[in-house]
XYZ file of C-alpha atoms in Angstrom:
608
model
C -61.186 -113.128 -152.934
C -59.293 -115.865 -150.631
C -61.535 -118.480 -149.599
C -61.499 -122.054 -147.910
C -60.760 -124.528 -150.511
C -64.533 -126.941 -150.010
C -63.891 -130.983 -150.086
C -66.436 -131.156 -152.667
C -64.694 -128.643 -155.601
C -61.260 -130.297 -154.356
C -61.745 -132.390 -158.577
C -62.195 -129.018 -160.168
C -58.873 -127.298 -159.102
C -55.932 -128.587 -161.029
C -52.624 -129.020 -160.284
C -53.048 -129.576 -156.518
C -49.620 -128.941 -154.087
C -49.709 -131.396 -150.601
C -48.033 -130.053 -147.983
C -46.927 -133.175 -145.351
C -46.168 -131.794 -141.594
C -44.025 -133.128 -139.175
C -46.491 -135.064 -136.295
C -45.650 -132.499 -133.468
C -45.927 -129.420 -135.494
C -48.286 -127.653 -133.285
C -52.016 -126.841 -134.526
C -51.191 -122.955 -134.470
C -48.470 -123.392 -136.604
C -50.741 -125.105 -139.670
C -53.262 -122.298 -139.081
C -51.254 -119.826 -139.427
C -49.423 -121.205 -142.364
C -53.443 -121.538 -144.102
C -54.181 -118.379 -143.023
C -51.316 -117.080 -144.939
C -51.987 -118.792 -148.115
C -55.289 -117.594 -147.830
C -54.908 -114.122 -147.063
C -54.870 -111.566 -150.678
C -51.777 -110.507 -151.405
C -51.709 -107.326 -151.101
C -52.022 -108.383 -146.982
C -49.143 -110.226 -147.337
C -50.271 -113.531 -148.337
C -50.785 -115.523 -151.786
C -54.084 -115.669 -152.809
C -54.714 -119.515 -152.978
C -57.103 -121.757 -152.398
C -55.793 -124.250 -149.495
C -57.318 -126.855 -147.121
C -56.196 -128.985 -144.129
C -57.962 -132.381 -145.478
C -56.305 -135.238 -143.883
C -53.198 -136.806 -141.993
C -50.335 -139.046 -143.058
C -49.944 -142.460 -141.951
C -47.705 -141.010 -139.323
C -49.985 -138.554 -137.535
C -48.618 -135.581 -139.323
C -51.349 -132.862 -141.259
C -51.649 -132.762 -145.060
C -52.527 -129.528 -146.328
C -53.695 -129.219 -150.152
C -52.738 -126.213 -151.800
C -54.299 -125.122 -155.445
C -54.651 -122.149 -157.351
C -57.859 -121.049 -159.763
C -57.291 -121.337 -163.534
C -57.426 -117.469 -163.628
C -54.829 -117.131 -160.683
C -52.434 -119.077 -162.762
C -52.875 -117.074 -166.436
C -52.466 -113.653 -163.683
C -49.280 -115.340 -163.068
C -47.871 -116.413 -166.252
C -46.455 -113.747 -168.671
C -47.073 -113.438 -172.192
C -44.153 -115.143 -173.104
C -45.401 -118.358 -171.800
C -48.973 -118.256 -172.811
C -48.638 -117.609 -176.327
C -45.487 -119.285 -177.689
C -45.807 -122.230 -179.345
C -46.672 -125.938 -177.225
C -47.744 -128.612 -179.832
C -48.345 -130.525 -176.190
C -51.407 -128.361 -175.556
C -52.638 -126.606 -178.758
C -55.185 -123.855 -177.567
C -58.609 -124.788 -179.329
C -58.217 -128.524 -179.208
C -60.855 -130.469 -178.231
C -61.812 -132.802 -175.045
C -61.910 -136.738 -175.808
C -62.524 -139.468 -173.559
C -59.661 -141.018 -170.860
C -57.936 -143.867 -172.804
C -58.757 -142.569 -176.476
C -55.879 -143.332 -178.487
C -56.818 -141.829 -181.116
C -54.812 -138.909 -183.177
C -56.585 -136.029 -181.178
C -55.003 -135.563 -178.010
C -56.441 -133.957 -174.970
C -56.349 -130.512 -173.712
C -53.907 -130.194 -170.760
C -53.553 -127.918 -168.197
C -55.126 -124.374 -168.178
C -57.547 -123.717 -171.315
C -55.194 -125.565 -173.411
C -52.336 -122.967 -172.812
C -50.447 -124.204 -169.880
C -49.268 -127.534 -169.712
C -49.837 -129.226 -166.347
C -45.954 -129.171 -165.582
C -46.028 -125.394 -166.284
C -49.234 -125.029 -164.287
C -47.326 -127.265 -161.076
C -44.481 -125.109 -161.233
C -46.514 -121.755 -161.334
C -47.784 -122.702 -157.831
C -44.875 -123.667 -156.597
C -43.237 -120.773 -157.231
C -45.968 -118.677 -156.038
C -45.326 -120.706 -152.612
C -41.645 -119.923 -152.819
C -42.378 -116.138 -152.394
C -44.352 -116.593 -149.539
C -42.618 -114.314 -146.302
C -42.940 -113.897 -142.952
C -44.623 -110.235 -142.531
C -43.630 -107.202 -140.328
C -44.377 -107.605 -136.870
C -45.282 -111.256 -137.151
C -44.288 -113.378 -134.151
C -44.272 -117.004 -134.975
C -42.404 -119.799 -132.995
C -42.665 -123.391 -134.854
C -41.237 -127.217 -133.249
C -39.538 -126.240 -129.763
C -40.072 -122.865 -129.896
C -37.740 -121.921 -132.817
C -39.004 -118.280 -134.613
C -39.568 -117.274 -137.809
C -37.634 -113.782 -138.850
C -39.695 -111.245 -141.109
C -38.798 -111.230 -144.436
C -37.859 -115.208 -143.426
C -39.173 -117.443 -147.113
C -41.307 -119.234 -144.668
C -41.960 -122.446 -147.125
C -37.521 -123.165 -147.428
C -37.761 -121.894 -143.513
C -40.096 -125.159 -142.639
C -38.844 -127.235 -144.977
C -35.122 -126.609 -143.217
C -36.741 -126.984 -139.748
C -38.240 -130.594 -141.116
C -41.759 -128.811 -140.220
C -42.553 -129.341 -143.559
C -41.680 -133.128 -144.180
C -42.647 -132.866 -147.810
C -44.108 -130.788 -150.810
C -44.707 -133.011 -153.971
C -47.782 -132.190 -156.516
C -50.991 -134.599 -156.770
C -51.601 -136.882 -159.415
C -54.074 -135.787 -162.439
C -55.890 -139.142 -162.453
C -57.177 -138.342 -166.295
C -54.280 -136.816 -167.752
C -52.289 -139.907 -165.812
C -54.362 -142.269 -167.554
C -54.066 -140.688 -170.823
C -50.583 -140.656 -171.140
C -50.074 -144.092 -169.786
C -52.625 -145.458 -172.389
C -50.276 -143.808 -175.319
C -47.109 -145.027 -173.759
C -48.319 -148.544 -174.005
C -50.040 -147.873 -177.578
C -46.265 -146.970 -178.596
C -44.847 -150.309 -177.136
C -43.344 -148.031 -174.250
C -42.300 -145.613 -176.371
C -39.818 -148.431 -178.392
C -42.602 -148.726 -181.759
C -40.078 -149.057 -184.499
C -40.290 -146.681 -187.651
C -41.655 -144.392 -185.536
C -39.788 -141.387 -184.405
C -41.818 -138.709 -184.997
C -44.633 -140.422 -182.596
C -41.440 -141.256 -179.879
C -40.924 -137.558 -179.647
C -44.516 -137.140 -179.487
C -44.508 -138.864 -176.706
C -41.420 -137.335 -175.151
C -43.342 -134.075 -175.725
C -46.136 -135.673 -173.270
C -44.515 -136.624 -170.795
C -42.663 -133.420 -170.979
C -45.947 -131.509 -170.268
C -46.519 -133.790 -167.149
C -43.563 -134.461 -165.562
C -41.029 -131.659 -167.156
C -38.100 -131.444 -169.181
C -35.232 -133.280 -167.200
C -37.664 -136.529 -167.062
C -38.811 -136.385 -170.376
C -34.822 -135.897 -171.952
C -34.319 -139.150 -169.562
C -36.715 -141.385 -171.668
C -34.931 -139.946 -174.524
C -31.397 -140.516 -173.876
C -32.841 -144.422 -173.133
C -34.620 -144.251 -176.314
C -31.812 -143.607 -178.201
C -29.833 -145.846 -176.239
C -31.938 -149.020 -177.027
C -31.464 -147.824 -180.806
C -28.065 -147.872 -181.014
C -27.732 -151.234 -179.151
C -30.421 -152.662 -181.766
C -27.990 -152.064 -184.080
C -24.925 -152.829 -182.770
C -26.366 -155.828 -181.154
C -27.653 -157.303 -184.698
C -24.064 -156.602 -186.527
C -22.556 -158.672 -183.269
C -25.139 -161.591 -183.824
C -24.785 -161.099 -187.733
C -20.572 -161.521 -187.153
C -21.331 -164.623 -184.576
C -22.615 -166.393 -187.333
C -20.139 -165.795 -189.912
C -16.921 -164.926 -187.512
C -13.631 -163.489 -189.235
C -10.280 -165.277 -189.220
C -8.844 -165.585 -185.582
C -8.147 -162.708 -184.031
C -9.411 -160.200 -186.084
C -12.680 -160.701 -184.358
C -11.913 -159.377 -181.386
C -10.070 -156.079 -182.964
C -13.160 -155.578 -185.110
C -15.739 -155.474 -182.186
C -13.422 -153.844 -179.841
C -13.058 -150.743 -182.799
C -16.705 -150.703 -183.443
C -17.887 -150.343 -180.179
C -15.772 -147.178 -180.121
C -17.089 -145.978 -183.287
C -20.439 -147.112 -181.730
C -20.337 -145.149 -178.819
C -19.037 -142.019 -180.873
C -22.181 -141.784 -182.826
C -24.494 -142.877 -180.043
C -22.905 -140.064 -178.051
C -22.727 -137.575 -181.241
C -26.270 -138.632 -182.325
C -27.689 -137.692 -178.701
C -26.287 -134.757 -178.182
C -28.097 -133.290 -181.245
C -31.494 -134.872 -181.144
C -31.303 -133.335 -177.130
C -30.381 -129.985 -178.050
C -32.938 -130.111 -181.318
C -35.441 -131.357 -177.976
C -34.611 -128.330 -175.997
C -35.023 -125.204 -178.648
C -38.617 -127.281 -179.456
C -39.583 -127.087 -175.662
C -37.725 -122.951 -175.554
C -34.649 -124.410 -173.252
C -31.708 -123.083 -174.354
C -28.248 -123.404 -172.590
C -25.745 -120.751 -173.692
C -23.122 -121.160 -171.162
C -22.026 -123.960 -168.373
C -22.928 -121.538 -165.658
C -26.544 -120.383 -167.151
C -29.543 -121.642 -168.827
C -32.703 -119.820 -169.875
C -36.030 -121.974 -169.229
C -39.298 -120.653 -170.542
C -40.856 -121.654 -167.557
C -38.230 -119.365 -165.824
C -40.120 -116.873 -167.625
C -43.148 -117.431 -166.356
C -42.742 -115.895 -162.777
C -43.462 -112.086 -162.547
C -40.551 -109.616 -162.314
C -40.529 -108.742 -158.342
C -38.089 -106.920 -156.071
C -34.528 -108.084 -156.129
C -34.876 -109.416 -152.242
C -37.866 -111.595 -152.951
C -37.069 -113.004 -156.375
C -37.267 -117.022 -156.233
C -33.619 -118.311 -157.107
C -33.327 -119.283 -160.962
C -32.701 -123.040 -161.629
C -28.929 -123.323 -163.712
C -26.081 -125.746 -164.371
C -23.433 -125.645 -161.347
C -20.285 -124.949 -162.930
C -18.932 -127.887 -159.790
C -21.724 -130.285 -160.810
C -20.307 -132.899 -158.202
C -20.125 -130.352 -155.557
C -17.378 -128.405 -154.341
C -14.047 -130.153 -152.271
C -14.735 -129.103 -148.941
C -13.570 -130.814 -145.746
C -17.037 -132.081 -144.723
C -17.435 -133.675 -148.214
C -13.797 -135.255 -148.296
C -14.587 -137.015 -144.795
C -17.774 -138.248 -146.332
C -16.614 -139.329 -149.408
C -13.760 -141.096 -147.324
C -15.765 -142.925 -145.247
C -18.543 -143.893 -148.153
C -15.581 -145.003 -150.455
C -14.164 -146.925 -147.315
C -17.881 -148.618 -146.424
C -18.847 -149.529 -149.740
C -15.619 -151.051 -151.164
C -15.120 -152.965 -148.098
C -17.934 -154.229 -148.282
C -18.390 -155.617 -151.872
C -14.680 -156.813 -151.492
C -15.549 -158.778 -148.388
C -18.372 -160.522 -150.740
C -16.189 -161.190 -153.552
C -13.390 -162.828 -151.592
C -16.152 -165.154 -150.428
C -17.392 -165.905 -153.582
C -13.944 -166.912 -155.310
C -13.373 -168.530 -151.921
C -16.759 -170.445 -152.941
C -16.475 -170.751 -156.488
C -12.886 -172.200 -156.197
C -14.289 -174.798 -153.409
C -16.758 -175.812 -155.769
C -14.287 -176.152 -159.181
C -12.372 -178.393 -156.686
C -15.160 -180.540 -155.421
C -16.621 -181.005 -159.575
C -13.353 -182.268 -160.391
C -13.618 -185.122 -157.465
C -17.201 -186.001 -157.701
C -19.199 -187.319 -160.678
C -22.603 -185.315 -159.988
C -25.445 -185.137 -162.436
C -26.115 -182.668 -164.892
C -29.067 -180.662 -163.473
C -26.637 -180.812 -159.631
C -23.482 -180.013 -161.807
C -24.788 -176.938 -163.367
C -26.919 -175.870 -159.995
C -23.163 -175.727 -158.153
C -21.619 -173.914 -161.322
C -24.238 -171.255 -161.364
C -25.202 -170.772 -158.428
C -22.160 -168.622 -156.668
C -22.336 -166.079 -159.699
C -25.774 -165.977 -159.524
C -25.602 -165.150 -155.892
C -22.678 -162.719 -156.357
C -24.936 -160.890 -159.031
C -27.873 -160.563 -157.082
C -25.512 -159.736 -153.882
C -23.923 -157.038 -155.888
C -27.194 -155.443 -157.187
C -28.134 -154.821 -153.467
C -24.777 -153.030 -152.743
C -25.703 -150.795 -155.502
C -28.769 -149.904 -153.887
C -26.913 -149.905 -150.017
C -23.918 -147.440 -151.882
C -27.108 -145.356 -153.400
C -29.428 -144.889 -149.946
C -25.924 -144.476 -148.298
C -24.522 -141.970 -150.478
C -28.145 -139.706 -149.480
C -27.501 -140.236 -146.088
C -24.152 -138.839 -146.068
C -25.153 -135.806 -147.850
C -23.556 -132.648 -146.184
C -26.369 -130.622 -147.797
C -29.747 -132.599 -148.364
C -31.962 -130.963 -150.957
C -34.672 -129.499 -149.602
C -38.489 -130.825 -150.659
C -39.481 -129.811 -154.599
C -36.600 -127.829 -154.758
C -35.193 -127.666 -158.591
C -31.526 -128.275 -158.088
C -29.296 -129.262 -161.471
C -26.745 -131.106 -158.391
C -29.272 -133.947 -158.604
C -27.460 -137.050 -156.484
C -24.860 -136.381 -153.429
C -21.585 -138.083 -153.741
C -22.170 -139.069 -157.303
C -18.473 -139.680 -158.201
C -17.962 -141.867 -155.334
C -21.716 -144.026 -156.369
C -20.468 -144.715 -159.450
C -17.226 -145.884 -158.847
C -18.990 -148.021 -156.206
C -21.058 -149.334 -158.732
C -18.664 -150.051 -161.197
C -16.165 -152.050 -158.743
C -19.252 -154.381 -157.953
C -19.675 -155.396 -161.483
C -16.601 -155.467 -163.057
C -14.040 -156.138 -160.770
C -14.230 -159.705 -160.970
C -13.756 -159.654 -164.731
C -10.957 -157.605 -165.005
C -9.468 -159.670 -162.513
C -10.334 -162.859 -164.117
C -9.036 -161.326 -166.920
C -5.728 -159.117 -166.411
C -4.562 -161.190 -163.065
C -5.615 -164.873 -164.353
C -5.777 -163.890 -168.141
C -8.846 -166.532 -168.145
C -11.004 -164.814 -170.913
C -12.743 -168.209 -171.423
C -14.228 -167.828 -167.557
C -14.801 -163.991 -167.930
C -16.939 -164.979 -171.146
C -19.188 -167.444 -169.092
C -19.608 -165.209 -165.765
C -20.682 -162.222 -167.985
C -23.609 -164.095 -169.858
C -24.806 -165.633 -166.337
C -24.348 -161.851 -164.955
C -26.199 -160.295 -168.217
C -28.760 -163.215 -167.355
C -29.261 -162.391 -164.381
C -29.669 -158.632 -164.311
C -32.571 -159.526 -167.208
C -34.732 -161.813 -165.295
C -34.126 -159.049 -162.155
C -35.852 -156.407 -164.600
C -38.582 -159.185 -166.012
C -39.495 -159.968 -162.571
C -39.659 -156.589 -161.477
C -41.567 -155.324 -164.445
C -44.015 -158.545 -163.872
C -44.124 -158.806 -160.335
C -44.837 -154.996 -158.692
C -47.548 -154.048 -160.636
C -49.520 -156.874 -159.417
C -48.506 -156.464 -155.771
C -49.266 -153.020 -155.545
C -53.287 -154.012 -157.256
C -53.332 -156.451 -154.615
C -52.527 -154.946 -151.615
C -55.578 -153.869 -149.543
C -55.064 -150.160 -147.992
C -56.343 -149.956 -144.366
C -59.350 -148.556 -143.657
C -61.352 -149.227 -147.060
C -64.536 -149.494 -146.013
C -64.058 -146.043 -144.697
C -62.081 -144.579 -147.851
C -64.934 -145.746 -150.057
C -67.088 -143.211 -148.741
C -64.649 -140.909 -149.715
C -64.464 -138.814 -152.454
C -62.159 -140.133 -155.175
C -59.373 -137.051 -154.850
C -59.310 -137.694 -151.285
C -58.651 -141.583 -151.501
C -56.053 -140.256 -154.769
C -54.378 -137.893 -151.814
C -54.452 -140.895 -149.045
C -52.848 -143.087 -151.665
C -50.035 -140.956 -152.982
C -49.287 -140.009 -149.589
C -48.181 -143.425 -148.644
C -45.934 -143.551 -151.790
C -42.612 -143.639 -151.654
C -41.279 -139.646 -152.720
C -39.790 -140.126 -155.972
C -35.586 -139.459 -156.180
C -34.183 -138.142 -159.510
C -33.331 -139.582 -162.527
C -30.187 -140.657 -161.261
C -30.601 -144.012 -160.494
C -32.227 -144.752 -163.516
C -29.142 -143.040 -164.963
C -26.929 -145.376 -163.236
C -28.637 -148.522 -164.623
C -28.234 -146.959 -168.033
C -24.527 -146.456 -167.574
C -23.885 -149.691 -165.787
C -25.185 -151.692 -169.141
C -22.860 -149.415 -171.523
C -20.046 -150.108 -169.731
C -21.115 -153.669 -170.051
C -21.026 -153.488 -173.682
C -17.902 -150.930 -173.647
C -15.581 -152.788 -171.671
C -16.122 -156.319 -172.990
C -18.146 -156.968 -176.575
C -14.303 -157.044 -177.676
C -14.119 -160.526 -175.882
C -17.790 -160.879 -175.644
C -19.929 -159.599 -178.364
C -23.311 -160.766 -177.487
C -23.614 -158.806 -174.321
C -24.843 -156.504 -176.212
C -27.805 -158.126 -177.064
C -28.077 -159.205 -173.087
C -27.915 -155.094 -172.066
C -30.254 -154.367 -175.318
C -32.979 -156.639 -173.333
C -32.414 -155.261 -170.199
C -33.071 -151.795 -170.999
C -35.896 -152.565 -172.579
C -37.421 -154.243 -169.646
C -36.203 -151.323 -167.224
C -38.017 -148.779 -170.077
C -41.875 -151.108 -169.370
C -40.730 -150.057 -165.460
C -39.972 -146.741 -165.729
C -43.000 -144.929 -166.700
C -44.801 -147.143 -164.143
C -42.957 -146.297 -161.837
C -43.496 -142.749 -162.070
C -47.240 -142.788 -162.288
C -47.784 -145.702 -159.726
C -44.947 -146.569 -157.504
C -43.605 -143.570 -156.265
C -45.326 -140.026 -155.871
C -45.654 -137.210 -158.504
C -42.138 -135.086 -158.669
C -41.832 -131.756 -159.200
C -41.164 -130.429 -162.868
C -37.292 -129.932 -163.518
C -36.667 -127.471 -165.768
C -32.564 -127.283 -165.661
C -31.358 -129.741 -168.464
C -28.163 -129.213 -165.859
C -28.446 -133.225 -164.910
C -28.734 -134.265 -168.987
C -25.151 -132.233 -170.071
C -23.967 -133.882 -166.749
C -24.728 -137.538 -167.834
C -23.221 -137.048 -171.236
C -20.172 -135.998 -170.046
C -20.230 -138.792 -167.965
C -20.461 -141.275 -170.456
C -17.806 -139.044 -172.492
C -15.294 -140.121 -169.715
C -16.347 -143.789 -170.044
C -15.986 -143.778 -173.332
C -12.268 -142.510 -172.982
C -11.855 -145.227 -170.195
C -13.092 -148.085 -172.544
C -9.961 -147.240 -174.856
C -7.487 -148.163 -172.531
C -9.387 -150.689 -170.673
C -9.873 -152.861 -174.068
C -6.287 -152.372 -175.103
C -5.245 -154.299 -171.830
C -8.087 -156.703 -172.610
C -6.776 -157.290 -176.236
C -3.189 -158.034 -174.638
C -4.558 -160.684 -172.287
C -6.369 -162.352 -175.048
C -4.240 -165.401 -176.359
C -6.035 -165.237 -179.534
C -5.017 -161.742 -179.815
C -1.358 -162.517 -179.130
C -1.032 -164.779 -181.598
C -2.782 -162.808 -184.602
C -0.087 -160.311 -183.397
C 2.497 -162.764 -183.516
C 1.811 -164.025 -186.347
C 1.113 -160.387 -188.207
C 4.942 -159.520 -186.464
C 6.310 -163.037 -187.872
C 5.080 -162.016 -191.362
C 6.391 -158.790 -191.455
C 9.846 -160.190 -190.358
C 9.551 -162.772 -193.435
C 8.775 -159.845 -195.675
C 12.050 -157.668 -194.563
C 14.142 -160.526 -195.273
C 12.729 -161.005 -198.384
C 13.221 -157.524 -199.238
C 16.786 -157.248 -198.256
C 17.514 -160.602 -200.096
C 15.979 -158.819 -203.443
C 18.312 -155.683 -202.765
C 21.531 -157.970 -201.850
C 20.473 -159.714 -205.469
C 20.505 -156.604 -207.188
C 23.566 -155.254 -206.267
């Protein structure tokens, strides 16, 4: 039977759902909501366990939401509880928090649901919550509630609800943290069959789309270990002028091929292990899909799949957003680098009049790009907050939608312009590839100690911040100061920024190892300083996401980095052209093959 979830059992019931209301949601409204997720369903309700335990930092009620262990196998089919998860094998055994050792701990629900799978059993279960018959319910400034109304999309679209996200399972947490750091963030070399072990665990926590994210990076930092060692190998023992720069400009196309080719099949491999399995653009089958009950056609939870308009559809709206975010952004970053060749040039003239010492002379040569790539990493973030605030259609909270970032066309080209538009100016305009060289190492340089700081830096900040009130949270229990704490975390967005980091460093080594080969070395270190960050992030910085089970936003970043691919091909040919070394292997190769016609028709002229 439906009963008040008690303060003191609140450790026992895992996954726990926090619902955040909006500070003037009347009492009534919460009540009734409880009272709902309470009540059996054959009354109409869910059948849940549920509590009002707290309030955010902002006034506003958190409401914890669970389910019993029974509840959740009631809910899962067959097809879910008995296929095969190596993450949770049923009959494994309990071991200590931090254990490293080869026997890995039970997860979820008697070692047959993973905790993902468990989190997105209740959610769903919320989802078919509805507004009954003859129920008269007014929430905010008196707005009602039609029956048959989802209620849980209803508040969330009203902003009653101003967040859903799952709570943190401290021991599971700490588990798979400990084993990401045993496997040197998941970068252990000779070790692939313990990297996918590891995808496989974070899989079971946080889902499939975050799990083929770590992946895709994985892979990435493999490929650029290798590519990165032939550049250095080549630096050391460079070919005859010229044909240096046609060799790495070829490879990294040949690079980026197999990278691309070698992806795509260790991700679909990934997704018949974990029972995803995309047959067409417009559909995808997901076993957790499976795991929701068959129930009438007008109350059936909407089915996550890959939007055949992945950027979103043209409209009007859009095209006037899109207009005025292109028109913002651009503006902006070209506003900061006019100032800084304004700058830089004011400086080249003032070193050529001054005799300065070395330690000044090298402050006032590195200093404007220095400043231009730190300015330019904030417009990245300014184009990314800006593009959400522009959305025409903002995703509603723990919603799984495969359309993961608004405007996401528009961030990217945003992005790109602020990194690379002074080099291909430098470099097509000027046709200084000797300057281009230099600002791309103190740019590479740059964006590495960003990432070292950051990875260095916030973990300690966060330890030594004092919450308020901690006198009075250590008489709480320790799920209730978890649920105080991850409420004042910032939610956690989507993949795609980390997905834009990814893609700003292969463009890096796309666009210009022709001229510059050891950039990638410089993107090879950055990545692996963002991969120390990202799991952190996930389990300390920001709070728990929901499970995504639409691999949607992973076919949407490979094609992606398809089309950059393709771009690099034309963009190095014009590179190549500009390159005076170039030029003159291709004069001389065109001077020689004159010499050898002549000599040919001199031979025939002799013969006859």
């Amino acid at each position: 039977s439906a009963f008040m979830l008690p303060v003191q059992h609140l450790n026992e019931i895992t996954p726990l759902i926090l619902l955040e209301f909006h500070p003037e949601v009347e009492t009534d409204t919460v009540d009734w909501l409880l009272g709902k997720i309470l009540t059996p369903e054959p009354l109409g309700g869910l059948d849940l366990l549920a509590r009002v335990i707290s309030r955010t930092r902002a006034g506003g009620a958190i409401m914890v939401v669970g389910a019993t262990p029974e509840r959740l196998l009631l809910e899962a089919d067959e097809d879910l509880l008995f296929r095969h998860k190596p993450c949770c094998p049923i009959g494994s055994q309990e071991r200590e928090v931090g254990d490293l050792g080869g026997m890995r701990p039970t997860e979820g629900v008697y070692g047959m649901l993973s905790s993902a799978e468990c989190v997105t059993l209740v959610q769903r279960i919320l989802d078919r919550l509805r507004v009954g018959e003859g129920e008269d319910i007014q929430v905010l400034q008196r707005i009602p509630l039609l029956p048959g109304e989802p209620v849980m999309a209803s508040l969330s679209r009203l902003r009653v609800l101003t967040s859903i996200y799952p709570l943190h399972e401290a021991p599971l947490l700490q588990s798979l943290q400990g084993r990401w750091w045993a496997g040197w963030c998941g970068l252990k070399p000779f070790s692939q069959r313990e990297h996918w072990q590891l995808l496989e665990d974070i899989r079971a926590y946080f889902g499939e789309v975050v799990a083929l994210y770590f992946g895709f990076e994985g892979s990435l930092i493999s490929a650029l270990l290798l590519k990165s060692t032939l550049s250095m190998f080549l630096s050391f023992y460079p070919l005859r002028l010229g044909n240096n720069l046609v060799f790495f400009t070829l490879s990294s196309v040949v690079w980026s091929e197999l990278f691309l080719q070698g992806w795509g099949e260790n991700s679909k491999a990934l997704q018949r292990d974990w029972g995803t399995v995309v047959t067409h653009l417009s559909h995808s089958h997901s076993s957790i899909a499976a795991a929701v009950p068959r129930v009438a056609q007008g109350t059936a939870p909407p089915q996550p799949h890959i939007d055949a308009h992945p950027f979103g559809k043209m409209s009007l709206r859009r095209l006037q957003h899109s207009v005025a975010f292109l028109t913002c952004t651009l503006c902006l970053s070209s506003i900061l680098i006019l100032i800084y060749l304004h700058l830089d040039g004011l400086v080249g003239d003032f070193l050529l009049r001054e005799e300065l010492s070395f330690l000044f002379h090298n402050i006032l040569v590195y200093l404007p790009k220095i400043a231009l790539t730190v300015a330019m990493a904030g417009m990245d973030c300014v184009a990314f907050q800006l593009s959400q605030g522009l959305s025409p259609d903002p995703e509603q909270p723990g919603q799984q939608s495969p359309r993961q970032q608004p405007l996401l066309p528009e961030v990217i080209l945003s992005c790109l312009f602020n990194h690379f538009s002074v080099h291909f100016y430098r470099a097509l305009i000027l046709k200084d590839l000797a300057m281009v060289r230099f600002h791309l190492s103190v740019q590479l340089a740059t964006q590495l100690g960003i990432k070292l700081l950051s990875a260095t830096l916030f973990p300690h900040l966060r330890r030594m911040r004092t919450p308020l009130g901690r006198a009075h949270q250590e008489r709480q229990s320790p799920v209730l100061r978890q649920i105080i704490e991850q409420s004042n975390r910032p939610p956690c967005d989507t993949q795609t920024w980390s997905y834009l980091e990814l893609l700003i460093s292969y463009c890096h080594v796309m666009f210009f190892s022709g001229i510059y080969p050891q950039c990638a070395l410089w993107c090879l270190l950055t990545i692996i300083a963002k991969s120390c960050m990202d799991l952190w992030h996930l389990c300390s910085g920001a709070r728990r996401p929901f499970p995504r089970t639409s691999p949607g936003g992973n076919v949407l970043w490979q094609r992606v980095f398809c089309g950059f691919e393709a771009l690099a091909v034309l963009l190095n040919s014009l590179l190549l052209w500009s390159s005076l070394e170039f030029r003159l292997l291709f004069l001389k190769i065109f001077l020689k093959q004159i010499k050898l016609t002549h000599l040919y028709l001199g031979s025939l002229e002799s013969h006859s």
